[in-house]
Amino acid sequence: MPTPANILKNTFGYDTFLPLQREVIENVLAGRDTLAIMPTGGGKSLCYQIPALLMDGLTLVVSPLIALMKDQVEQLRANGVPAVFLNSTLSPQAYQENMEWVREGSTKLLYVAPETLLTPRIFSLLSSLKLSLLTIDEAHCISEWGHDFRPEYRQLVSVRQRYPQAVCLALTATATPRVRGDIKNSLNFSQSNEFIASFNRENLFIEVVPKSDPTAQTTQFLKRFKDQSGIIYCFSRKQVDELSAYLATKGFSVRPYHAGLEDAERQANQEAFIRDDAQIIVATIAFGMGINKPNVRFVIHYDLPKSIENYYQEIGRAGRDGLPAHCLLLYSYSDVAKLNYFINQKEGEERRVASQHLDAIVRYAEDKTNCRRKPLLAYFGENHTPDNCNNCDNCTTDPPTLTDITIPAQKFLSCVLRTGERFGAAHVTHVLLGSKAEKVLSHGHEKLSTYGIGAELNQKQWMHLSRQLVQLGYLKQDVKFRTLSLTPSGVNALKKRSTILGQLQEAETPAARAKTRTTALEYNQALFDLLRQKRKELADESGVPPYVIFSDKTLVEMSAYYPQSPESLLNISGAGQIKLNKFGDAFLEIIRGFCRQHDLTEQKKDAPRPKTDSGGRTAVIGEAYNAGESIQSLMERYQVRKGTIIQHLERYLADGNSLHSSSALKSLTSTSPEEQQAAAQAFDELGTAFLRPVFDKLGGTINYDELKILRLLYLCAQNQPKNQ
Ligand code: ADP
Ligand code: ZN
């Protein structure tokens, strides 16, 4: 009897389970109803596909995403798993054939849409079979509290009643506690076996950049992702059409996608993207629900999304294969104004909620200090995330320097006061800039002492300043009318002329930083390109998307380890026995040829290579440092702060390398030789694993940042021959 781990390896070609996959699978096999909540890309499919192969009867998979079924079934068949689907897209003849397959018992998995399932035809088909596992995908659709309620889902409980012996597995990527309770109640779960995976998608690099020249910023970004797939989300259909047309003139392989296109065209564009015939899709939020493409390498938000939830769902479509992917949000306050305009057309509760959602995403976008993952994950109830993820803009760049903004802040606060605390930021700014706008003149605001005293900043800078004053608690903003008034601390600051620190936006916002992309594994790009071409050929021959043949991750590993025999190919992630039989030779031939031509040999794939890019980067940074590159230059090259470089160097040492102890390191610390001596003694005594005891021993006289530098110096010295 094979085990789940055997099937994982032999059928699907993977060595290890993703978080909670094993637990969910074992729970299902133990006959317990299970609710599993995992993020997009978390590997939900295997949670029922592996049990399906181990249970003796049929596994029924209910999903509302009709467009995905064909894809899922193709992927399963490519791995030699007998699966079919039944839904309204099939011709009567194909439908009949599939029914026949199921009736004969030649299939292990049957995918159906809920409305199809609830028909007498299917009930009669199922009555002749043993149903072992009932899987409800996108289970949040059962709840009216979810964002995508489907009434048919409510009737699924009748299916449970008909087949009481079948285990039920409910899966979803989004479920608040309320929705979770609802799912379990509606499905009559006897036990409350619930598995909730972390929503932290470690492989996504998350970045927010001020939107200054969005088309230029986008083209510049795209140039770094040559030949790679990505999605650009825009606010409106018009924007989608314009941007995709523009990018096409610049030579990018791009297609538009929105609800205003003819069905056929929209479908064709999506298909082209999935099949790697078009690289980039420019879309409204309508795009993405029905796609399963694992190798989306970037998601750009050209406009501000409406809420954190939308945003997280959309960036979640990147990097489902676990390889690094880049998420860029272009942020400008004028987008906020645009969204506000639409919110103001709503009423009552709906308007209040929409406005709260918008405020949350604005706070997120304007935060330049905290890790981006914190607010995102807090939204899903995960509050214990590390302070530094090393994979977002805020964690990899120095925090912005704060400047003294007392004078402009005074001007602004005082102008708010003088205009009677009855106006929004735009009007106050107009007054400061001495505008002759109708609204200014009609209120007689040109007579105020604050009229025209703010020429040192432009409109944008004033607006940015006003938002900071709200954030810092000097001003408050009326939720409904957006008017500004002073808080007690604002009144106080104005009276006492106390110093206010903040950021002054530069007059010209810098264009997106060019950051080099790194992957989990160093691999041979030329070979990868050849393998990808082959994959595309094979995919087109059999009329399936390329990732049904092999994922990017599989090709990346092939181009890193150069497997030359079927046995070593089996060691590659994602290469199971059936795929090997079908496609192995075609790929091996290319790899062997390439290796011969370039004099390369097979690399052993044993010890798991570093999972994130930081492992590879540690070595690169350590070597560059040893080759004489300065810390300053490393900071600039990788756009990271000093602390991060020091961390890498420490890790480099810990990996068994040595570092040239030199004046470069010594110059990093501002401590005196005596202090360094005392710290070294403390490390001698207390070890280097924890800084807290050392800090305490030194009476708190040396701060942690300094201690980290001194620890590195200490470790370096330990590693040196004594006479150096
Ligand atoms: P979800 O439905 O949760 O979004 P999928 O089931 O589509 O996720 O899986 C996402 C990707 O991860 C797929 O490409 C899948 O083949 C891959 N995957 C799933 N399980 C594993 C595993 N144990 N090891 C490596 N890759 C996996
Ligand atoms: Zn971070």
XYZ file of C-alpha atoms in Angstrom, residues 36-337:
302
model
C -8.294 23.589 5.331
C -7.448 27.235 4.847
C -4.355 27.843 2.801
C -3.162 30.794 0.750
C -3.113 30.768 -3.025
C -0.193 28.634 -4.061
C -0.312 26.818 -0.739
C -0.918 23.519 -2.508
C -4.564 22.867 -1.771
C -5.057 20.563 -4.756
C -2.762 17.832 -3.483
C -4.762 17.764 -0.246
C -7.525 15.894 -2.059
C -5.618 14.522 -5.046
C -3.365 12.355 -2.907
C -6.222 10.948 -0.776
C -8.153 10.352 -4.008
C -5.433 7.947 -5.093
C -5.404 6.174 -1.755
C -9.136 5.775 -1.164
C -11.004 3.043 -2.943
C -14.008 4.998 -4.221
C -14.501 8.162 -6.205
C -13.391 11.641 -5.151
C -15.832 14.335 -6.122
C -14.486 17.869 -6.389
C -17.034 20.677 -6.358
C -15.710 23.969 -7.679
C -17.375 27.112 -9.002
C -14.431 27.840 -11.267
C -15.537 26.073 -14.398
C -12.684 27.515 -16.412
C -10.149 25.878 -14.119
C -11.513 22.374 -14.326
C -10.123 21.537 -17.718
C -6.757 22.774 -16.605
C -6.741 20.756 -13.402
C -7.802 17.631 -15.221
C -5.104 18.104 -17.853
C -2.479 18.502 -15.173
C -3.648 15.361 -13.417
C -3.671 13.340 -16.610
C -0.164 14.505 -17.457
C 0.827 12.848 -14.191
C -1.070 9.708 -15.095
C -4.005 10.274 -12.746
C -7.399 9.383 -14.240
C -9.664 12.408 -13.826
C -12.592 13.973 -15.684
C -14.892 16.945 -15.349
C -18.551 17.571 -16.054
C -19.832 21.066 -16.651
C -21.762 23.206 -19.064
C -18.775 23.926 -21.324
C -18.714 20.356 -22.632
C -20.460 19.364 -25.851
C -23.317 16.866 -25.300
C -21.135 14.165 -26.771
C -18.104 14.883 -24.594
C -20.405 15.101 -21.588
C -21.783 11.675 -22.399
C -18.302 10.228 -22.787
C -17.167 11.597 -19.481
C -20.279 10.238 -17.770
C -19.457 6.843 -19.227
C -15.903 6.999 -17.892
C -17.181 7.708 -14.430
C -19.827 5.005 -14.601
C -17.254 2.404 -15.600
C -15.208 3.326 -12.581
C -12.252 4.333 -14.766
C -11.708 7.596 -13.002
C -10.570 8.502 -9.504
C -11.471 12.186 -9.561
C -14.561 13.900 -10.879
C -14.749 17.690 -10.998
C -18.189 19.291 -11.143
C -19.728 22.711 -10.804
C -22.284 22.920 -7.969
C -25.181 23.507 -10.356
C -24.193 20.436 -12.354
C -23.885 18.322 -9.244
C -27.373 19.132 -8.101
C -29.032 17.643 -11.194
C -30.907 14.301 -11.220
C -28.608 13.079 -13.956
C -25.553 13.307 -11.754
C -27.350 12.005 -8.702
C -28.330 8.915 -10.626
C -24.786 8.518 -11.918
C -23.393 8.732 -8.419
C -25.932 6.362 -6.938
C -24.260 3.485 -8.741
C -20.821 4.325 -7.350
C -18.978 4.499 -4.096
C -18.184 8.052 -3.122
C -15.191 8.196 -0.791
C -14.342 11.866 -0.631
C -16.437 14.951 -1.205
C -14.194 17.972 -1.745
C -15.624 21.459 -1.653
C -13.181 23.871 -3.278
C -13.579 27.623 -2.727
C -15.642 26.706 0.309
C -16.115 30.337 1.361
C -18.768 30.514 -1.393
C -21.085 28.740 1.025
C -21.202 31.706 3.362
C -23.204 34.841 2.956
C -20.478 36.563 4.919
C -17.864 35.650 2.357
C -17.018 37.854 -0.587
C -18.343 35.453 -3.165
C -21.553 33.860 -1.933
C -23.104 31.225 -4.231
C -26.593 30.062 -3.271
C -26.074 26.628 -4.912
C -23.375 25.975 -2.352
C -26.028 26.003 0.353
C -27.534 22.856 -1.129
C -24.362 20.861 -0.902
C -25.463 19.628 2.459
C -28.070 17.490 0.696
C -25.212 15.718 -1.067
C -23.661 15.038 2.303
C -26.898 13.536 3.507
C -27.139 11.246 0.508
C -23.592 9.967 0.991
C -23.086 9.955 4.728
C -20.118 7.600 4.499
C -18.066 9.996 2.324
C -15.493 12.171 4.081
C -15.844 15.863 3.409
C -12.914 18.199 2.787
C -13.601 21.938 2.492
C -10.852 24.165 1.065
C -10.491 27.900 0.722
C -7.914 30.670 0.609
C -10.056 33.275 2.305
C -12.067 32.793 5.416
C -12.597 35.003 8.407
C -13.552 33.231 11.658
C -17.183 33.949 10.918
C -16.985 32.392 7.458
C -15.125 29.406 8.887
C -17.912 28.770 11.362
C -20.451 29.143 8.616
C -18.697 26.603 6.400
C -18.604 24.015 9.144
C -22.209 24.562 10.119
C -23.537 24.493 6.586
C -21.723 21.269 5.824
C -22.697 19.614 9.074
C -19.164 18.894 10.135
C -19.280 16.612 13.118
C -15.767 17.297 14.283
C -14.140 20.638 13.976
C -10.916 19.649 12.348
C -9.512 22.840 11.059
C -6.109 23.563 9.551
C -5.032 27.110 8.903
C -1.764 27.692 7.086
C 0.186 30.896 7.291
C -0.694 33.418 4.628
C 2.811 34.681 4.467
C 4.009 34.221 0.911
C 7.709 34.412 1.526
C 8.692 34.324 -2.125
C 6.901 37.561 -3.010
C 9.010 40.701 -2.974
C 6.617 43.485 -2.039
C 7.288 47.050 -3.069
C 5.399 50.333 -3.148
C 6.776 53.171 -5.234
C 5.456 56.700 -5.655
C 3.688 56.943 -8.981
C 5.364 59.723 -10.876
C 5.463 58.717 -14.519
C 3.578 55.423 -14.522
C 4.095 54.448 -18.162
C 7.831 55.060 -17.924
C 7.999 53.330 -14.562
C 6.158 50.348 -15.974
C 8.268 49.993 -19.095
C 11.411 50.291 -17.049
C 10.185 47.591 -14.710
C 9.159 45.303 -17.566
C 12.593 45.482 -19.125
C 13.915 43.643 -16.101
C 11.461 40.798 -16.673
C 12.250 39.937 -20.249
C 10.358 36.844 -21.452
C 8.592 36.429 -18.134
C 4.895 36.331 -17.370
C 3.150 39.012 -15.382
C -0.115 40.809 -14.727
C -0.697 44.562 -14.650
C -3.850 45.609 -12.814
C -5.545 48.868 -13.730
C -8.518 50.647 -12.267
C -10.623 51.102 -15.388
C -11.268 49.434 -18.718
C -10.142 52.562 -20.488
C -6.834 52.495 -18.666
C -6.404 48.827 -19.591
C -6.963 49.564 -23.268
C -4.630 52.535 -23.296
C -1.825 50.900 -21.401
C -1.903 47.656 -23.340
C -1.920 49.558 -26.628
C 1.000 51.662 -25.459
C 3.033 48.672 -24.301
C 2.351 46.916 -27.584
C 3.853 49.858 -29.473
C 6.925 49.493 -27.273
C 7.303 45.926 -28.471
C 6.016 44.062 -25.420
C 4.000 40.916 -25.856
C 0.814 42.054 -24.195
C -2.976 41.523 -24.217
C -5.830 43.389 -22.543
C -8.470 41.755 -20.363
C -11.660 43.310 -19.021
C -15.397 42.798 -18.894
C -15.994 45.166 -21.803
C -14.307 42.906 -24.350
C -16.218 40.366 -26.416
C -16.299 37.010 -24.657
C -14.324 35.359 -27.419
C -11.591 37.947 -27.394
C -11.302 37.958 -23.637
C -11.118 34.199 -23.618
C -8.483 34.173 -26.347
C -6.354 36.705 -24.492
C -6.470 34.728 -21.288
C -5.633 31.570 -23.171
C -2.649 33.263 -24.846
C -1.340 34.306 -21.460
C -1.791 30.859 -19.953
C -0.026 29.239 -22.884
C 2.905 31.639 -22.782
C 1.978 33.053 -26.186
C 1.500 36.457 -24.577
C 3.759 37.498 -21.794
C 1.839 40.247 -20.124
C -1.826 40.691 -19.405
C -3.154 44.161 -18.606
C -6.392 43.707 -16.741
C -9.053 45.044 -14.463
C -9.715 43.103 -11.303
C -11.954 40.836 -13.361
C -8.841 38.858 -14.216
C -7.349 36.069 -12.190
C -10.068 34.125 -10.413
C -10.175 31.474 -13.058
C -6.509 31.059 -13.700
C -4.067 28.682 -12.228
C -0.871 29.781 -13.919
C 1.976 29.028 -11.545
C 4.749 31.000 -13.235
C 3.462 34.560 -12.893
C 6.705 36.370 -12.078
C 5.322 39.826 -11.355
C 2.158 41.708 -10.556
C 2.056 45.460 -11.055
C -0.681 47.570 -9.545
C -0.811 50.473 -11.917
C -3.579 51.991 -9.809
C -4.397 51.735 -6.136
C -6.595 48.754 -5.225
C -9.754 49.377 -3.194
C -8.751 47.406 -0.152
C -5.992 45.383 1.437
C -7.991 42.253 0.812
C -8.227 42.921 -2.925
C -4.586 43.828 -3.058
C -3.437 40.706 -1.258
C -5.579 38.506 -3.424
C -4.185 40.079 -6.568
C -0.522 39.932 -5.607
C -1.211 36.375 -4.474
C -1.523 35.380 -8.114
C 2.226 35.839 -8.479
C 4.700 33.100 -7.713
C 2.379 30.201 -7.060
C 5.252 27.907 -7.977
C 7.206 29.147 -4.976
C 9.915 30.861 -7.046
C 10.665 34.530 -6.390
C 8.129 36.975 -7.791
C 7.936 40.752 -7.625
C 4.865 42.790 -6.636
C 4.973 46.478 -7.405
C 2.357 49.001 -6.379
C 2.502 52.434 -7.980
C 0.994 54.772 -5.461
C -0.259 58.278 -5.851
C -2.630 60.314 -3.809
C -4.630 61.277 -6.853
C -5.740 57.642 -7.065
C -7.083 57.984 -3.560
C -9.088 60.991 -4.644
